[in-house]
């Protein structure tokens, strides 16, 4: 029976088969093929199916047949366009068309538009991450490349160090072994196999090769044979191969040993007979250098000279042979004794030397060696016997005195020695050293008669005698030794000690004439040494007399090479200056002073000699000597320099206003056209508040002397009097004459700024003055001579910063850096401007650039340390000190770092070093005073102030800023120093 499908009629609207029972449809590839799924209208609604979907879609789907039916009902027009014939069907992919495309392709346009939009979004996102992706890829490549270094790059640093290897080290390198061949050889050896030979084979070989070998003792010459002699004792009568018995082998060995012993004996005999193989003198010198006090010394000598004394037996035989052949040779005996001594056999050494004393009783060296080896309790009788044998031996007498402990017996020994050797100087000196003063005088009188040519004895006697007797002694000494200059010098010292200063010059003068007459040639350097020694002994008059009489001594040869008289004088002055400098190096101040004194006396108009002499007194002399020299220099040279120097000395040390004014006016009367004199007088009058006198002087000087400095001081005087209008008028007049003088432009700008400050209540007028000041800076910077002046750029930037115009200030400093790229102060001002503007990052970048341009600037490194965090300041300080070296500003920064750690000792040391490097740095003096104010005492504070006043510093950032204020011009410098010291900010206060 055939089942017929019931006809339920047309489905209701929106009906989906199986939906009620929860069934869900699915689609296979056979349903729609590989093409893109379009949008199907199902029940009047568009349902989107993704392309390539093989499983269930997002909507609940009916079975395939029902879905096709719904599709055909929804869109009949699409059915006409698609081909569902068998020709268009594929078993794998189904129909070629889309089952759900429908809609005539309108939805495809929207899809394309959506695809385009998503493509653009993807492209945008891809471009957005492109840079990071490329950087990451590049970083990965570099890391990979770094990890995979080639051999050449891995050993690049080691190859660079090969430059320092010398040629000898290259040649000493061993050759590289051939490891390949060695490995092959080892493999071959490993594969070799050794099989033991059977006993039968060995026995047959022994029988076949048996021989009868014998030694003929008649052919051996025994102990008299030599290795170089040919021996005929071995005779073979068979094939030769293996020995017949063990006894024969032993016999042969004994005969060979006999031959070797005989050869050794012959070598010894050859050494004894040879005259060239043994250096007796050298060997004895070596032995003489040995001093043994105990057995420990002997053991140490054995270890030290083990190569020389390795065979004592051989040495004993050698020296025994020497003694036997020549018993009168003392060196052989001494060497034999010392060999025994070295071997620790002291008694044997004594026996040998005693035998030598019997053999050679008149040999001094033998007895001295015997005294060294003799026990202490027996040495005196031994030396007495020696002296009785050789009474004229000085060494034996001295040895006897040395070995004696009793002083009185020592004196007796020397007395007996002098009876035998009355003309020996050493014995007289040894005897006098043991005597008391009274005995010494008597001995010296005897000594100078026995040894009249000894200057030392004459001088020793003169020192012990009274003044009258000493004069007589020295006169006799001059007659006995007419060629010795030291006798004359001591005679001059003697007269000086007695207060006869007028005789000192005469004695030295006579000494030079007498010595020259006697043909004695003494070098100039020797006289200078005598002058220095006289100064060291306290004989200043003698020192000066020697210098006075020998100023031209020994210069004839030097001057003969110059024909021009002016050149000769110049060479003379050069030699004198060199001599004075040499004396100063030896701390012989009086000798150097005497040289300058006599040089000035001969060349009174030479300012350089006066200057050197004054400098010597400033450093080593007294105030009185310094003032005396300045007065004499002023009178003899009439130089402006010495007028100013004397006026300053008088005002500084005596505060005598009238005397100082008289000195300056005297100089002005003689040098009315001198710029320095005019400036010194006006400063002196302004310091003493005599402004009318100063104004009058400057008015006259401006018309008489063309000087930028005088013009500047005329303007500054008006500023000091607070007459700003007159000051502005004067500066305008002077700028016409001195247009390229940058200080006048700065003063004009400052005057306008001061006028603006005074007009603060009238804002419009104040702004007008400030604009005029700005115009002054701009006009000044148009001049080529001023464009390179750092001070103008910095002052202009400071003005704009004070006005709050940071942008203008930044532009000015940028231009300044272009003009002067290596100026550290301009870079520092730029960095601080950014810090003030709260642009810390820019400030750090600028500071980094500045250190590249100026790597040795202490100020820049100090700023870097200040900007560092507290934890890294110390490390940065050490780094800066290593790179920069000695710099005052840097040392102050390091001291501030230590201040935060309260390391007072180190801090004080760094501040002192900063002052020592640059005494002209006022900031260093201020920090030093600040340290003493907090950690020191009033005494240490006053000590710093005194040194500060002596140094008179004129530089330093905070110091110059303070002293250049108009209101501080006439203030006490100490008050300003204290103010700066209090205003210094430490790092923990910032």
PDB file of C-alpha atoms in Angstrom, residues 714-715 725-735:
ATOM      1  CA  UNK A 714      82.580 109.855  36.662  1.00  0.00           C
ATOM      2  CA  UNK A 715      79.177 108.287  35.933  1.00  0.00           C
ATOM      3  CA  UNK A 725      69.635 112.615  35.946  1.00  0.00           C
ATOM      4  CA  UNK A 726      73.214 113.896  35.960  1.00  0.00           C
ATOM      5  CA  UNK A 727      74.463 110.348  35.714  1.00  0.00           C
ATOM      6  CA  UNK A 728      72.244 109.729  32.647  1.00  0.00           C
ATOM      7  CA  UNK A 729      73.440 112.944  31.061  1.00  0.00           C
ATOM      8  CA  UNK A 730      77.103 112.093  31.726  1.00  0.00           C
ATOM      9  CA  UNK A 731      76.809 108.576  30.388  1.00  0.00           C
ATOM     10  CA  UNK A 732      75.161 109.823  27.191  1.00  0.00           C
ATOM     11  CA  UNK A 733      78.055 112.241  26.705  1.00  0.00           C
ATOM     12  CA  UNK A 734      80.674 109.552  27.280  1.00  0.00           C
ATOM     13  CA  UNK A 735      78.935 107.038  25.000  1.00  0.00           C
TER      14      UNK A 735
END
